[in-house]
Amino acid sequence: MLKHSRTSTMTSLNSVFLSLLVVLLPFSSNVLSDTTNEKFYQCVCQNSDYCVPFSAAFVTPTNASFTTILQSTAQNLRLLVPSVPKPQLIFTPMAESHVQAAVICSKQLGLQLRVRSGGHDYEGLSYISEMGSPFIILDLSKLRGIEVNIEDNFVWAQAGATVGEVYYRISEKSKTHGFPAGLCTSLGIGGHITGGAYGTMMRKYGLGADNVEDARIVDANGRIHDRQSMGEDLFWAIRGGGGASFGIILSWKLRLVPVPSIVTVFTVPKTLEQNGTKIIYKWQQVADKIDEDLFIRVIMNVVDKKDRKGEKTIQMAYNSLFLGRSDRLLEIMNENFPELGLTQKDCAEMSWIKSILYIAGYPSNTPPEVLLQGKSLFKNYFKAKSDFMKEPIPEDGLEGLWKRLLEEDSPLMIWNPYGGMMAKISESETPFPHRKGVIYMVQYLTLWNDPDKELATKHFDWIRRLYNYMTPYASMFPRQAYVNYRDLDLGMNKNGSSSFIQASIWGNKYFKDNFNRLVKVKTKVDPENYFLHEQSIPTLPISRNGKGKSMNQ
């Protein structure tokens, strides 16, 4: 079983063979020119169940494939430009014991460890570091086993598996089971759930993190824990408290949810000239109150006006999943949101797994097997921000928003509806606090296609001005933000020295009052603050009696 595996798929015979092979391999200067890398490699061999040839799992900057591997899952191209610090080593573990060894050995050698499962971190913190110390990337892409148990209604998924792979493996076993995680299928399941994990079924079943039953994690001492041995405090913290602060997720045990054999999807675009402002204003009134089987997000961008070349307008695409057939969907829409003008012709009925492909933006004839490739459809230079809205933006506020979007070359906004199950789960149930009272979440993006520094500055300036414009309409005290849309504009650790007070500036935005509990858990499970990054959860100073000081000190 995945949850008990210590050696992945290797047999003891293979382990002996590989160990002997490594002893026979010379440490040539071409393979291990860096003394630290050589020490790290030898340490991993000594502290894991079996050793692999260096070339099979380790890549240095001198290797021809280094750039390809570094960029393989990275989403944000602005974090791959030459001026951004690069790792001195990329290690792709083949077994859980390799992950344990990586923690032990990086601590011994004073190396930072950056861990990536899918590489979607918006600020690239899973594959870059601005902290000045040498760092290595632990790439979990080979740890991607998935075991689906329909009879007992769960799936174990290793951290390197993508969301799309998990969906596909579930659909292989059942047409009436699913899991409520992300819309982007190339997300690594390991990091995705640490931030909450929302998707098209969140209004019906909550977040991915709300549907986790167990987990396996490597702690700061290199030990593996499950839910029982880690304790309920740490199990609480890892389900929404942000990635890479408490340990390295090895696998999740996910509770499956029922889905209809046939679901309905639609995408209806509306421009400003098609009464767009009034329609989106009405959407704000109903998006969180409508039937919880219905999820309608809105994707906004700038397009050319029809029949007016060179003139721009705003298009709002209403993109939806309904857990049922189109006849009931049309009844719900006609009663609650007739302004959209949804017709039978707009609706497409399909299986749940086909709806995953539809929402992810694949062409209609794409076979579900594409999900096994784990490839991203989205690679850009970009900067993103987020907001949570508790009141509708009035029409004059929307008009000001359109004006600002039209000033930008390639803006994108996505509004995701809340309500339903999201409003029924307590703010403190998991670290993810954005629950009752939230109408919808806003994601702001600006995209460009050139590494030019001045160009990047121009887009950064624009999105910051837009964010400032939205201040009166967004949630307040604190102005909330989504940790999986990480935003270093909110503040960051400087070489790991940020105090509780400094870190609370961004911590309260991501986690509200749950931040205090996250800091207590962090101080307990990682008192030396080994798992550290630019926005990691801080530890409290340790007093003489060994207990953390009061957060008010």
XYZ file of C-alpha atoms in Angstrom:
553
model
C 0.000 0.000 0.000
C 1.190 3.575 -0.651
C 0.793 4.637 2.921
C 3.170 1.994 4.219
C 5.738 2.140 1.366
C 9.310 2.950 2.349
C 11.108 1.859 -0.814
C 8.696 2.749 -3.593
C 8.627 -0.042 -6.196
C 12.188 -1.221 -5.626
C 12.754 -4.781 -4.429
C 15.484 -5.591 -1.928
C 17.442 -7.277 -4.746
C 17.426 -4.061 -6.769
C 18.486 -2.137 -3.690
C 21.547 -4.310 -3.217
C 22.392 -4.079 -6.923
C 22.124 -0.277 -6.972
C 24.155 0.092 -3.796
C 26.936 -2.010 -5.303
C 26.704 -0.017 -8.527
C 27.182 3.249 -6.672
C 30.250 1.951 -4.847
C 31.770 1.054 -8.221
C 30.965 4.435 -9.810
C 33.923 6.855 -9.664
C 33.192 10.343 -8.347
C 34.458 12.023 -11.505
C 34.822 15.793 -11.565
C 32.244 15.939 -14.369
C 29.603 14.235 -12.263
C 30.287 15.688 -8.835
C 32.473 18.725 -9.280
C 31.023 20.454 -6.226
C 32.251 19.123 -2.871
C 28.971 19.999 -1.166
C 26.996 18.118 -3.797
C 29.269 15.113 -3.356
C 28.813 15.221 0.419
C 25.057 15.555 0.011
C 24.949 12.591 -2.346
C 27.018 10.389 -0.036
C 24.883 11.439 2.923
C 21.659 10.564 1.071
C 23.094 7.123 0.239
C 23.967 6.545 3.887
C 20.607 7.682 5.248
C 18.103 6.122 2.828
C 16.928 2.592 2.148
C 18.839 2.362 -1.109
C 21.188 4.437 -3.219
C 20.745 5.399 -6.852
C 23.433 6.416 -9.355
C 23.990 10.157 -9.165
C 22.952 10.655 -12.784
C 19.591 8.938 -12.168
C 18.257 11.350 -9.551
C 20.592 14.362 -9.211
C 21.159 17.247 -11.635
C 23.648 20.108 -11.233
C 23.850 23.391 -13.200
C 26.680 21.899 -15.301
C 24.365 19.185 -16.592
C 22.850 19.744 -20.062
C 19.369 18.866 -18.794
C 19.475 21.211 -15.771
C 17.511 24.083 -17.350
C 14.911 21.750 -18.861
C 14.303 20.037 -15.524
C 14.274 23.322 -13.593
C 11.680 24.763 -15.973
C 9.660 21.555 -16.389
C 6.766 22.386 -14.053
C 7.403 26.086 -13.386
C 4.405 28.249 -14.263
C 5.807 31.740 -13.889
C 8.474 32.508 -16.496
C 9.524 35.749 -14.765
C 11.059 33.568 -12.033
C 13.266 31.676 -14.485
C 15.199 34.636 -15.924
C 19.025 34.485 -15.513
C 19.108 37.082 -12.703
C 16.963 34.926 -10.379
C 19.069 32.667 -8.084
C 19.272 29.035 -9.192
C 19.607 25.890 -7.069
C 22.980 24.222 -6.822
C 21.334 20.834 -7.118
C 17.993 19.278 -8.101
C 17.252 15.978 -6.368
C 14.382 13.794 -7.591
C 13.762 11.179 -4.881
C 12.591 7.726 -5.903
C 11.342 6.644 -2.472
C 10.061 8.090 0.787
C 13.373 7.316 2.512
C 15.130 9.608 -0.006
C 12.935 12.478 1.202
C 13.838 11.672 4.803
C 17.522 11.606 3.865
C 17.237 14.923 2.010
C 16.017 16.614 5.199
C 18.721 15.044 7.351
C 21.510 15.797 4.888
C 20.515 19.351 3.959
C 20.426 20.193 7.680
C 23.858 18.666 8.224
C 25.355 20.626 5.332
C 23.563 23.916 6.011
C 21.586 23.883 2.769
C 18.112 25.336 2.228
C 15.597 22.866 0.875
C 12.929 23.982 -1.601
C 10.243 21.379 -2.275
C 8.060 21.237 -5.367
C 5.283 18.847 -6.273
C 3.703 20.687 -9.206
C 5.646 23.932 -9.480
C 2.616 26.228 -9.566
C 3.726 28.511 -6.741
C 2.871 31.996 -8.039
C 6.059 33.514 -6.593
C 8.172 30.462 -7.433
C 9.077 29.691 -3.836
C 9.133 25.982 -4.613
C 12.035 26.442 -7.015
C 13.807 29.734 -6.209
C 15.183 31.418 -3.107
C 16.047 35.062 -2.527
C 17.462 34.384 0.952
C 21.109 34.288 -0.069
C 22.001 30.803 1.183
C 22.793 27.891 -1.157
C 19.678 25.841 -1.811
C 18.611 22.625 -3.474
C 15.291 21.627 -5.009
C 13.601 18.455 -3.890
C 11.444 17.564 -6.889
C 8.729 15.056 -5.959
C 7.670 14.312 -9.535
C 8.690 10.629 -9.306
C 6.579 10.055 -6.190
C 3.222 9.997 -7.951
C 1.557 6.712 -6.991
C -2.248 6.711 -6.678
C -4.392 4.012 -5.042
C -8.171 4.309 -5.415
C -10.427 2.375 -3.035
C -14.026 2.815 -4.223
C -15.398 0.317 -1.692
C -14.091 2.324 1.262
C -14.514 5.671 -0.503
C -10.969 7.051 -0.430
C -7.807 7.482 -2.485
C -4.183 7.668 -1.362
C -2.215 9.990 -3.640
C 1.501 10.687 -3.404
C 2.590 14.318 -3.401
C 4.063 14.325 -6.923
C 0.835 13.156 -8.569
C -1.080 15.891 -10.369
C -4.692 16.763 -9.668
C -5.532 15.584 -13.189
C -3.943 12.184 -12.582
C -5.961 11.781 -9.384
C -9.171 12.676 -11.224
C -8.367 10.230 -14.029
C -7.579 7.324 -11.685
C -10.833 7.910 -9.799
C -12.819 7.963 -13.060
C -11.160 4.704 -14.130
C -12.774 2.978 -11.155
C -16.114 4.805 -11.000
C -18.267 7.195 -13.033
C -20.080 8.388 -9.894
C -17.156 9.336 -7.632
C -15.008 12.449 -7.720
C -12.874 14.735 -5.579
C -13.397 18.500 -5.032
C -9.972 19.953 -5.841
C -8.533 22.387 -8.384
C -9.562 23.452 -11.869
C -6.000 23.389 -13.214
C -5.136 19.744 -13.832
C -1.320 20.068 -13.734
C -1.314 21.147 -10.076
C 0.796 18.886 -7.860
C -1.548 17.375 -5.260
C 1.111 17.697 -2.531
C 1.316 21.487 -2.443
C -2.198 22.151 -3.755
C -4.004 20.874 -0.668
C -1.636 22.613 1.769
C -3.235 25.908 0.689
C -6.853 24.724 0.748
C -7.520 23.563 -2.830
C -10.739 24.975 -4.282
C -12.534 23.964 -7.452
C -15.874 23.641 -9.206
C -17.420 21.468 -6.472
C -16.449 23.704 -3.534
C -20.009 25.007 -3.071
C -21.259 21.416 -2.771
C -18.424 19.698 -0.870
C -16.013 22.370 0.342
C -12.300 22.436 -0.396
C -9.903 19.616 -1.122
C -8.443 20.266 2.344
C -11.910 19.790 3.878
C -11.963 16.253 2.447
C -8.622 14.913 3.701
C -8.722 11.959 6.097
C -5.022 11.275 6.655
C -1.576 12.252 5.436
C 2.051 11.172 5.527
C 4.635 13.854 6.236
C 8.389 14.082 6.858
C 9.178 16.322 9.832
C 12.225 18.522 10.481
C 14.103 15.558 11.973
C 13.524 13.356 8.941
C 10.861 11.198 10.591
C 7.693 10.065 8.809
C 4.337 10.637 10.517
C 0.748 9.785 9.723
C -2.274 11.471 11.288
C -2.050 9.420 14.447
C 1.638 10.038 15.145
C 1.696 13.682 14.021
C -1.268 14.600 16.229
C -4.360 16.633 15.470
C -2.658 20.041 15.761
C -0.207 19.352 12.943
C -2.875 17.541 10.915
C -4.998 20.682 11.238
C -2.126 22.967 10.198
C -1.143 21.159 6.995
C -4.704 21.266 5.575
C -4.697 24.887 4.460
C -1.824 26.455 6.407
C 0.336 26.925 3.325
C 3.096 24.733 1.943
C 6.635 24.116 3.200
C 6.312 25.457 6.757
C 5.732 22.278 8.755
C 7.304 19.419 6.815
C 7.266 17.674 3.458
C 3.987 16.061 2.435
C 4.524 12.551 1.081
C 0.907 11.606 0.414
C -2.702 12.474 1.186
C -5.636 10.212 1.975
C -8.576 11.855 0.215
C -12.253 11.202 0.875
C -14.192 10.666 -2.348
C -17.491 12.462 -2.980
C -20.500 11.380 -5.084
C -20.964 12.933 -8.522
C -23.831 12.366 -10.993
C -23.119 10.121 -13.970
C -24.107 13.114 -16.140
C -23.224 16.739 -15.337
C -23.802 19.925 -17.340
C -21.346 22.637 -18.341
C -21.671 25.948 -20.132
C -19.672 29.024 -21.071
C -21.607 32.176 -21.964
C -19.568 35.267 -22.943
C -20.950 38.777 -22.499
C -19.292 42.061 -23.407
C -19.980 45.531 -22.013
C -22.006 46.219 -25.155
C -24.223 43.218 -24.311
C -25.369 44.706 -21.013
C -22.276 43.246 -19.347
C -22.184 45.598 -16.345
C -25.764 44.910 -15.267
C -25.340 41.153 -15.735
C -22.197 40.978 -13.575
C -23.869 43.178 -10.972
C -26.729 40.663 -10.797
C -24.244 37.752 -10.667
C -22.876 39.278 -7.485
C -26.372 39.130 -5.936
C -26.920 35.447 -6.689
C -23.555 33.679 -7.107
C -23.241 32.577 -3.460
C -26.979 31.983 -2.869
C -27.914 29.907 -5.909
C -28.315 26.091 -5.719
C -25.118 24.571 -4.283
C -24.972 22.091 -7.192
C -24.192 25.083 -9.423
C -20.804 26.782 -9.702
C -20.574 29.787 -12.059
C -17.244 31.561 -12.202
C -16.570 34.624 -14.323
C -13.415 35.027 -16.415
C -12.784 38.624 -17.533
C -10.355 39.868 -20.144
C -9.923 42.558 -22.795
C -11.015 41.714 -26.355
C -11.538 43.506 -29.652
C -14.970 44.987 -30.187
C -17.059 43.126 -32.699
C -17.005 44.876 -36.098
C -14.787 47.669 -34.714
C -11.174 46.781 -35.389
C -8.705 48.394 -32.996
C -11.310 49.220 -30.336
C -11.256 47.250 -27.092
C -13.929 46.142 -24.667
C -14.294 43.879 -21.629
C -15.575 40.350 -22.066
C -16.984 38.369 -19.138
C -17.220 34.611 -19.751
C -19.622 32.813 -17.385
C -18.009 29.387 -17.045
C -19.974 26.773 -15.145
C -20.290 23.244 -13.804
C -23.709 21.984 -12.687
C -23.984 18.665 -10.830
C -27.069 17.527 -12.717
C -28.809 17.594 -16.080
C -29.528 20.623 -18.221
C -33.300 20.660 -17.718
C -32.953 21.256 -13.960
C -30.118 23.725 -14.578
C -32.301 25.806 -16.885
C -35.082 25.892 -14.272
C -32.623 27.166 -11.649
C -31.146 29.761 -13.999
C -34.508 31.051 -15.239
C -35.631 31.504 -11.652
C -32.447 33.000 -10.186
C -30.352 34.476 -12.981
C -32.480 35.045 -16.109
C -30.318 38.061 -17.024
C -27.646 35.732 -18.413
C -30.122 34.368 -20.964
C -28.922 30.768 -20.715
C -30.510 28.441 -23.296
C -30.464 24.706 -23.937
C -28.123 25.371 -26.840
C -25.510 26.794 -24.438
C -25.487 23.634 -22.307
C -23.446 20.473 -22.801
C -24.103 17.276 -20.849
C -21.154 14.963 -20.177
C -19.431 12.768 -17.599
C -17.699 14.353 -14.616
C -14.227 13.502 -15.964
C -15.087 15.162 -19.295
C -16.199 18.261 -17.379
C -12.715 18.392 -15.813
C -11.226 18.681 -19.301
C -13.848 21.260 -20.324
C -13.223 23.541 -17.338
C -9.447 23.175 -17.773
C -9.764 24.500 -21.332
C -9.011 21.399 -23.397
C -10.675 21.027 -26.848
C -13.966 19.096 -26.767
C -12.612 15.941 -28.401
C -9.632 15.566 -26.037
C -9.425 12.069 -24.477
C -9.201 11.964 -20.654
C -5.824 10.181 -20.937
C -4.257 13.603 -21.579
C -4.556 14.116 -17.815
C -1.859 11.502 -17.287
C 0.668 13.735 -19.057
C 0.459 16.322 -16.280
C 1.259 19.139 -18.693
C 0.314 22.731 -17.972
C -1.631 24.811 -20.481
C -0.473 27.998 -18.762
C 3.124 29.268 -18.863
C 3.562 33.028 -18.829
C 5.402 35.926 -17.321
C 2.828 37.053 -14.780
C 2.032 38.744 -11.492
C -1.091 37.912 -9.495
C -3.053 39.149 -6.492
C -6.266 38.115 -4.769
C -9.218 39.525 -2.818
C -12.292 38.240 -1.014
C -15.501 40.187 -1.550
C -18.234 40.406 1.070
C -20.387 43.053 -0.630
C -21.313 43.507 -4.302
C -19.312 46.131 -6.157
C -21.794 48.854 -7.197
C -22.213 49.643 -10.878
C -20.190 52.846 -10.739
C -17.379 50.889 -9.062
C -17.548 48.348 -11.878
C -17.319 51.137 -14.470
C -14.085 52.307 -12.810
C -12.784 48.741 -12.858
C -13.458 48.400 -16.598
C -11.604 51.642 -17.251
C -8.510 50.278 -15.473
C -8.635 46.900 -17.201
C -8.732 48.649 -20.579
C -5.466 50.422 -19.709
C -3.559 47.118 -19.573
C -2.270 45.020 -22.484
C -3.249 41.563 -21.235
C -5.195 41.653 -17.972
C -7.149 38.735 -16.577
C -9.595 38.546 -13.686
C -11.360 35.457 -12.362
C -14.267 35.687 -9.926
C -15.071 32.450 -8.069
C -18.381 32.106 -6.190
C -18.592 31.025 -2.560
C -21.627 30.154 -0.426
C -23.143 26.687 -0.110
C -20.883 24.325 1.860
C -18.177 27.011 2.046
C -20.453 29.075 4.289
C -21.338 26.104 6.507
C -17.801 25.141 7.560
C -16.349 27.039 10.528
C -13.478 29.488 9.900
C -11.367 27.555 12.409
C -12.120 24.048 11.082
C -8.949 24.263 8.967
C -6.435 27.144 8.618
C -8.329 28.339 5.497
C -10.575 31.042 7.030
C -12.437 32.496 4.026
C -15.867 31.061 4.712
C -19.200 32.541 5.803
C -19.897 36.011 4.480
C -17.640 35.731 1.415
C -19.639 36.205 -1.798
C -16.751 35.495 -4.147
C -12.976 35.520 -4.481
C -11.182 37.650 -7.061
C -7.945 36.673 -8.744
C -6.127 39.491 -10.566
C -3.465 38.704 -13.173
C -1.335 40.641 -15.563
C 0.425 38.654 -18.286
C 3.293 39.478 -20.613
C 5.619 37.541 -22.930
C 9.057 39.096 -22.682
C 11.755 38.947 -19.947
C 12.486 42.687 -20.259
C 12.833 44.237 -16.781
C 11.218 47.552 -17.677
C 8.243 45.724 -19.136
C 7.848 43.706 -15.940
C 7.969 46.907 -13.860
C 5.216 48.440 -15.998
C 2.902 45.453 -15.388
C 3.736 45.324 -11.670
C 2.849 49.010 -11.371
C -0.467 48.465 -13.159
C -1.632 45.538 -11.006
C -0.656 47.368 -7.810
C -2.696 50.403 -8.902
C -5.635 48.123 -9.692
C -5.327 46.468 -6.269
C -5.332 49.897 -4.627
C -8.429 50.882 -6.615
C -10.262 47.798 -5.307
C -9.502 48.586 -1.649
C -12.928 50.119 -0.805
C -14.761 47.085 -2.200
C -12.636 44.279 -0.700
C -12.853 42.569 2.695
C -11.392 44.612 5.548
C -9.705 44.080 8.938
C -7.874 42.259 7.525
C -8.013 42.577 3.776
C -7.928 38.856 3.025
C -5.770 37.032 0.465
C -5.493 33.416 -0.718
C -2.239 31.706 0.265
C -2.149 29.581 -2.902
C -2.095 32.840 -4.871
C 0.985 33.855 -2.933
C 1.837 37.544 -3.164
C 5.188 38.799 -1.882
C 3.906 42.388 -2.088
C 2.188 41.589 1.216
C 5.565 41.211 2.936
C 8.251 38.592 3.337
C 10.841 37.057 5.609
C 14.268 38.624 5.286
C 16.772 35.780 5.635
C 14.374 34.040 7.981
C 14.559 36.763 10.606
C 10.975 38.046 10.557
C 9.324 38.235 13.951
C 5.800 37.122 14.731
C 4.666 40.759 14.474
C 6.252 41.233 11.036
C 4.975 37.918 9.698
C 1.468 38.614 10.951
C 1.181 41.370 8.325
C 0.770 38.728 5.627
C -0.185 35.889 7.960
C -3.408 37.571 9.059
C -4.400 38.255 5.446
C -3.977 34.596 4.506
C -5.233 32.968 7.707
C -7.015 35.612 9.850
C -7.150 34.444 13.502
C -5.891 30.989 12.514
C -2.429 32.512 12.072
C -1.870 32.505 15.841
C -2.574 28.782 16.083
C -0.372 28.068 13.063
C 2.542 29.833 14.784
C 2.033 27.732 17.925
C 2.028 24.516 15.870
C 5.135 25.635 13.955
C 6.991 26.424 17.183
C 6.124 22.998 18.554
C 6.965 20.841 15.520
C 9.850 22.860 13.979
C 11.369 24.961 16.797
C 14.622 25.518 14.872
C 12.626 26.942 11.926
C 14.244 24.578 9.429
C 11.316 24.687 6.977
C 11.758 28.271 5.948
C 10.867 30.425 2.958
C 9.949 34.010 2.132
C 6.439 33.694 3.611
C 6.738 30.655 5.865
C 5.007 30.495 9.237
C 7.410 31.903 11.873
C 8.342 30.367 15.205
C 7.999 32.042 18.572
C 11.172 32.737 20.566
C 11.871 29.901 23.003
C 12.047 30.999 26.632
C 14.327 29.405 29.245
C 11.682 26.937 30.352
C 11.524 25.665 26.760
C 8.088 27.064 26.008
C 7.234 29.632 23.386
C 6.732 33.174 24.623
C 3.358 34.819 24.515
C 2.398 36.153 21.104
C 1.832 39.535 22.701
C 5.441 39.817 23.853
